Amino acid sequence: MAATRKIALDAFGGDHCPFVEVEAAVLAARAGQEVILVGDRARLMPQLALLGVTRYDGEDGITVHHASEVITMEDTPSKVVRSKPDASMLVCFDLVRRGQAAAVVSAGNSGAMLACGLFRFGRLKGIDRPAIVSSFPRPKGGPCVLIDMGANVDCKPINLVQFAVLGAIFSRTVHGITPRVGVLSNGSEEGKGTDLTRAAHRLLSAHPSPAFSFHGYVEGKDFFKDTVDVIVTDGFTGNVALKVMEGTAGGIVGFLRAAVMKTARTRLGGLILRPAFRALGEQLDPDSYGGAPLLGVDGVAIICHGGAGPKALAGGIRIAADYAARDLTPALRAAIGDHRELFAAAKREDSPV
């Protein structure tokens, strides 16, 4: 692939497309990032003009690349690659594959993103299933990584073992640490969990890695503690956990607001604490974290929430450029080779899962 800094943004992926995507592209371009806005040119150009962008050839940081079709949330992911060859999401992947862009960002159908990644980028050699990874803030210890967030509902031990390696290398590359890795379970004792988690625990315990230290099991209460830096789980559990965290964060902000407004005295205290509350709100705001990379495919693809606003999508563009510049994919490829023995042992694991 040719070296480029440009990021391909699917202009027709999100719930409020293309308005949000156009504004995100303009925000990113004004911050110095080159963006290829992919979608129906006739609908994109008036939106860009409303925001003062009159050049679409890259001169102002934005290039419009026409795509005539759109992948919707109702489309079957396994069929869209063949049924909609000129879909904006798929065209983004084609631009990266041809070396015209460094990464893909979309707020569209996550199942379709997975399918496009598999069919256009292909799996990294040695990886059975790609996974979605996200980082979330903690009071101490820096960000914690959660993998998988929803790409794989039904998993085998080999999948969790590979997620552990992918998540650890992501944490090393992005957060600059040698991470502690834990498997999510319903207790910290080795006998807890399911056949799946017990098998993953045995394998990771028996095959130490220079890339990370294996902590063992972690529980839901450990998410915001400085216990581990990478939490490994199947996609069903990870997606539920992530949404519980997002809902809890919103609930805490709501409880605080209600408590502050209760009396004149608490309102006065709220005024004094307003800067702290504002900082907390920004830290808990999902839009601050952009998007989640799809790890295990041979390229950089960032999945944003369907309801993401311009700030979140611009953040997704920013982290896509950052991951491409950090050579995340080559680091993952090297780690797969370093863990052949672990992966081979996992494939031999006779599990009824």
Short mmCIF file of N, CA, C and O in Angstrom, two decimals, residues 156-158 160-162 164 181-185 188-209 212 214-217 232 341-353:
data_model
loop_
_atom_site.label_atom_id
_atom_site.label_comp_id
_atom_site.label_asym_id
_atom_site.label_seq_id
_atom_site.Cartn_x
_atom_site.Cartn_y
_atom_site.Cartn_z
N LYS A 156 -14.48 -19.62 21.10
CA LYS A 156 -13.74 -20.79 21.56
C LYS A 156 -12.49 -20.31 22.30
O LYS A 156 -12.12 -19.14 22.19
N PRO A 157 -11.82 -21.21 23.01
CA PRO A 157 -10.61 -20.79 23.73
C PRO A 157 -9.58 -20.09 22.84
O PRO A 157 -8.96 -19.11 23.27
N ILE A 158 -9.40 -20.57 21.60
CA ILE A 158 -8.43 -19.95 20.71
C ILE A 158 -8.76 -18.48 20.49
O ILE A 158 -7.87 -17.63 20.39
N LEU A 160 -10.38 -16.32 22.61
CA LEU A 160 -10.03 -15.51 23.78
C LEU A 160 -8.52 -15.36 23.92
O LEU A 160 -8.02 -14.29 24.29
N VAL A 161 -7.78 -16.42 23.64
CA VAL A 161 -6.32 -16.36 23.72
C VAL A 161 -5.79 -15.35 22.70
O VAL A 161 -4.90 -14.53 23.01
N GLN A 162 -6.32 -15.39 21.49
CA GLN A 162 -5.87 -14.43 20.48
C GLN A 162 -6.30 -13.01 20.83
O GLN A 162 -5.55 -12.05 20.60
N ALA A 164 -6.48 -11.85 23.78
CA ALA A 164 -5.54 -11.41 24.81
C ALA A 164 -4.28 -10.83 24.17
O ALA A 164 -3.78 -9.77 24.59
N VAL A 181 -2.99 -8.47 31.78
CA VAL A 181 -4.17 -8.97 31.07
C VAL A 181 -5.00 -9.85 32.00
O VAL A 181 -4.45 -10.69 32.73
N GLY A 182 -6.31 -9.67 31.97
CA GLY A 182 -7.22 -10.49 32.76
C GLY A 182 -8.37 -11.00 31.92
O GLY A 182 -8.78 -10.35 30.95
N VAL A 183 -8.90 -12.16 32.29
CA VAL A 183 -10.08 -12.73 31.62
C VAL A 183 -11.30 -12.43 32.49
O VAL A 183 -11.29 -12.70 33.70
N LEU A 184 -12.34 -11.87 31.90
CA LEU A 184 -13.55 -11.50 32.64
C LEU A 184 -14.32 -12.75 33.07
O LEU A 184 -14.59 -13.64 32.26
N SER A 185 -14.65 -12.81 34.37
CA SER A 185 -15.37 -13.97 34.90
C SER A 185 -16.28 -13.51 36.04
O SER A 185 -16.37 -12.33 36.34
N SER A 188 -12.85 -14.39 41.12
CA SER A 188 -11.40 -14.37 40.90
C SER A 188 -10.74 -15.74 41.05
O SER A 188 -9.59 -15.92 40.64
N GLU A 189 -11.44 -16.71 41.64
CA GLU A 189 -10.85 -18.03 41.85
C GLU A 189 -10.75 -18.80 40.52
O GLU A 189 -11.60 -18.65 39.64
N GLU A 190 -9.71 -19.63 40.39
CA GLU A 190 -9.47 -20.35 39.14
C GLU A 190 -10.64 -21.25 38.73
O GLU A 190 -10.87 -21.48 37.56
N GLY A 191 -11.37 -21.78 39.70
CA GLY A 191 -12.47 -22.68 39.39
C GLY A 191 -13.73 -21.99 38.93
O GLY A 191 -14.70 -22.64 38.52
N LYS A 192 -13.76 -20.65 38.97
CA LYS A 192 -14.93 -19.90 38.56
C LYS A 192 -15.06 -19.88 37.03
O LYS A 192 -14.20 -20.35 36.31
N GLY A 193 -16.16 -19.30 36.56
CA GLY A 193 -16.32 -19.10 35.13
C GLY A 193 -16.99 -20.24 34.41
O GLY A 193 -17.67 -21.07 35.01
N THR A 194 -16.78 -20.28 33.12
CA THR A 194 -17.37 -21.29 32.24
C THR A 194 -16.27 -22.17 31.67
O THR A 194 -15.07 -21.92 31.88
N ASP A 195 -16.66 -23.18 30.90
CA ASP A 195 -15.65 -24.00 30.22
C ASP A 195 -14.74 -23.13 29.36
O ASP A 195 -13.52 -23.36 29.29
N LEU A 196 -15.34 -22.14 28.72
CA LEU A 196 -14.58 -21.24 27.85
C LEU A 196 -13.54 -20.44 28.64
O LEU A 196 -12.36 -20.42 28.30
N THR A 197 -13.97 -19.78 29.71
CA THR A 197 -13.04 -18.93 30.46
C THR A 197 -11.99 -19.76 31.19
O THR A 197 -10.84 -19.34 31.31
N ARG A 198 -12.38 -20.95 31.67
CA ARG A 198 -11.40 -21.80 32.37
C ARG A 198 -10.32 -22.28 31.41
O ARG A 198 -9.14 -22.33 31.75
N ALA A 199 -10.72 -22.61 30.18
CA ALA A 199 -9.74 -23.04 29.19
C ALA A 199 -8.78 -21.89 28.84
O ALA A 199 -7.56 -22.09 28.75
N ALA A 200 -9.33 -20.71 28.65
CA ALA A 200 -8.48 -19.55 28.34
C ALA A 200 -7.54 -19.26 29.50
O ALA A 200 -6.35 -18.95 29.28
N HIS A 201 -8.04 -19.38 30.72
CA HIS A 201 -7.21 -19.15 31.92
C HIS A 201 -6.05 -20.14 31.96
O HIS A 201 -4.90 -19.76 32.21
N ARG A 202 -6.34 -21.42 31.71
CA ARG A 202 -5.27 -22.45 31.73
C ARG A 202 -4.21 -22.15 30.69
O ARG A 202 -3.01 -22.23 30.96
N LEU A 203 -4.64 -21.82 29.50
CA LEU A 203 -3.71 -21.60 28.39
C LEU A 203 -2.82 -20.37 28.63
O LEU A 203 -1.60 -20.42 28.42
N LEU A 204 -3.42 -19.29 29.07
CA LEU A 204 -2.64 -18.07 29.30
C LEU A 204 -1.73 -18.20 30.51
O LEU A 204 -0.64 -17.61 30.54
N SER A 205 -2.14 -19.01 31.49
CA SER A 205 -1.28 -19.26 32.65
C SER A 205 -0.09 -20.13 32.29
O SER A 205 1.02 -19.94 32.82
N ALA A 206 -0.31 -21.08 31.38
CA ALA A 206 0.74 -22.06 31.04
C ALA A 206 1.73 -21.55 30.00
O ALA A 206 2.78 -22.17 29.81
N HIS A 207 1.43 -20.42 29.36
CA HIS A 207 2.31 -19.92 28.30
C HIS A 207 2.60 -18.43 28.54
O HIS A 207 2.00 -17.55 27.91
N PRO A 208 3.52 -18.13 29.45
CA PRO A 208 3.87 -16.73 29.73
C PRO A 208 4.34 -16.01 28.46
O PRO A 208 4.96 -16.61 27.58
N SER A 209 4.02 -14.73 28.38
CA SER A 209 4.37 -13.94 27.21
C SER A 209 5.24 -12.76 27.61
O SER A 209 4.97 -12.10 28.63
N PHE A 212 3.12 -9.30 27.70
CA PHE A 212 2.18 -8.92 28.76
C PHE A 212 2.32 -9.88 29.92
O PHE A 212 2.90 -10.96 29.80
N PHE A 214 0.04 -12.10 32.63
CA PHE A 214 -1.32 -12.59 32.80
C PHE A 214 -1.70 -12.54 34.28
O PHE A 214 -1.08 -13.19 35.11
N HIS A 215 -2.75 -11.78 34.59
CA HIS A 215 -3.19 -11.58 35.96
C HIS A 215 -4.09 -12.72 36.44
O HIS A 215 -4.08 -13.09 37.62
N GLY A 216 -4.90 -13.28 35.53
CA GLY A 216 -5.89 -14.28 35.90
C GLY A 216 -7.28 -13.73 35.63
O GLY A 216 -7.50 -12.99 34.68
N TYR A 217 -8.22 -14.10 36.49
CA TYR A 217 -9.59 -13.62 36.33
C TYR A 217 -9.76 -12.20 36.88
O TYR A 217 -9.10 -11.82 37.86
N VAL A 232 -10.30 -9.30 28.77
CA VAL A 232 -10.63 -10.17 27.64
C VAL A 232 -11.95 -10.88 27.90
O VAL A 232 -12.16 -11.45 28.97
N GLU A 341 3.27 -20.79 19.61
CA GLU A 341 3.15 -21.93 20.53
C GLU A 341 1.87 -21.83 21.34
O GLU A 341 1.15 -22.83 21.51
N LEU A 342 1.55 -20.64 21.84
CA LEU A 342 0.33 -20.43 22.59
C LEU A 342 -0.89 -20.72 21.72
O LEU A 342 -1.83 -21.41 22.15
N PHE A 343 -0.89 -20.21 20.50
CA PHE A 343 -2.04 -20.40 19.61
C PHE A 343 -2.20 -21.88 19.24
O PHE A 343 -3.32 -22.39 19.16
N ALA A 344 -1.08 -22.56 19.01
CA ALA A 344 -1.15 -23.99 18.69
C ALA A 344 -1.74 -24.79 19.85
O ALA A 344 -2.57 -25.68 19.66
N ALA A 345 -1.34 -24.44 21.07
CA ALA A 345 -1.88 -25.12 22.25
C ALA A 345 -3.37 -24.86 22.39
O ALA A 345 -4.15 -25.75 22.75
N ALA A 346 -3.79 -23.64 22.08
CA ALA A 346 -5.22 -23.30 22.18
C ALA A 346 -6.04 -24.07 21.17
O ALA A 346 -7.16 -24.50 21.46
N LYS A 347 -5.49 -24.28 19.99
CA LYS A 347 -6.23 -25.03 18.97
C LYS A 347 -6.33 -26.51 19.32
O LYS A 347 -7.25 -27.20 18.86
N ARG A 348 -5.40 -26.97 20.12
CA ARG A 348 -5.47 -28.38 20.56
C ARG A 348 -6.43 -28.55 21.72
O ARG A 348 -6.78 -29.68 22.07
N GLU A 349 -6.81 -27.45 22.35
CA GLU A 349 -7.68 -27.53 23.53
C GLU A 349 -9.00 -28.17 23.17
O GLU A 349 -9.72 -27.70 22.28
N ASP A 350 -9.32 -29.26 23.87
CA ASP A 350 -10.58 -29.97 23.62
C ASP A 350 -11.64 -29.37 24.53
O ASP A 350 -11.77 -29.72 25.70
N SER A 351 -12.40 -28.41 23.98
CA SER A 351 -13.41 -27.72 24.77
C SER A 351 -14.79 -27.99 24.20
O SER A 351 -14.97 -27.99 22.98
N PRO A 352 -15.79 -28.19 25.06
CA PRO A 352 -17.14 -28.41 24.58
C PRO A 352 -17.87 -27.13 24.20
O PRO A 352 -19.04 -27.15 23.89
N VAL A 353 -17.15 -25.99 24.23
CA VAL A 353 -17.79 -24.70 23.95
C VAL A 353 -18.23 -24.65 22.49
O VAL A 353 -17.47 -25.01 21.62
#
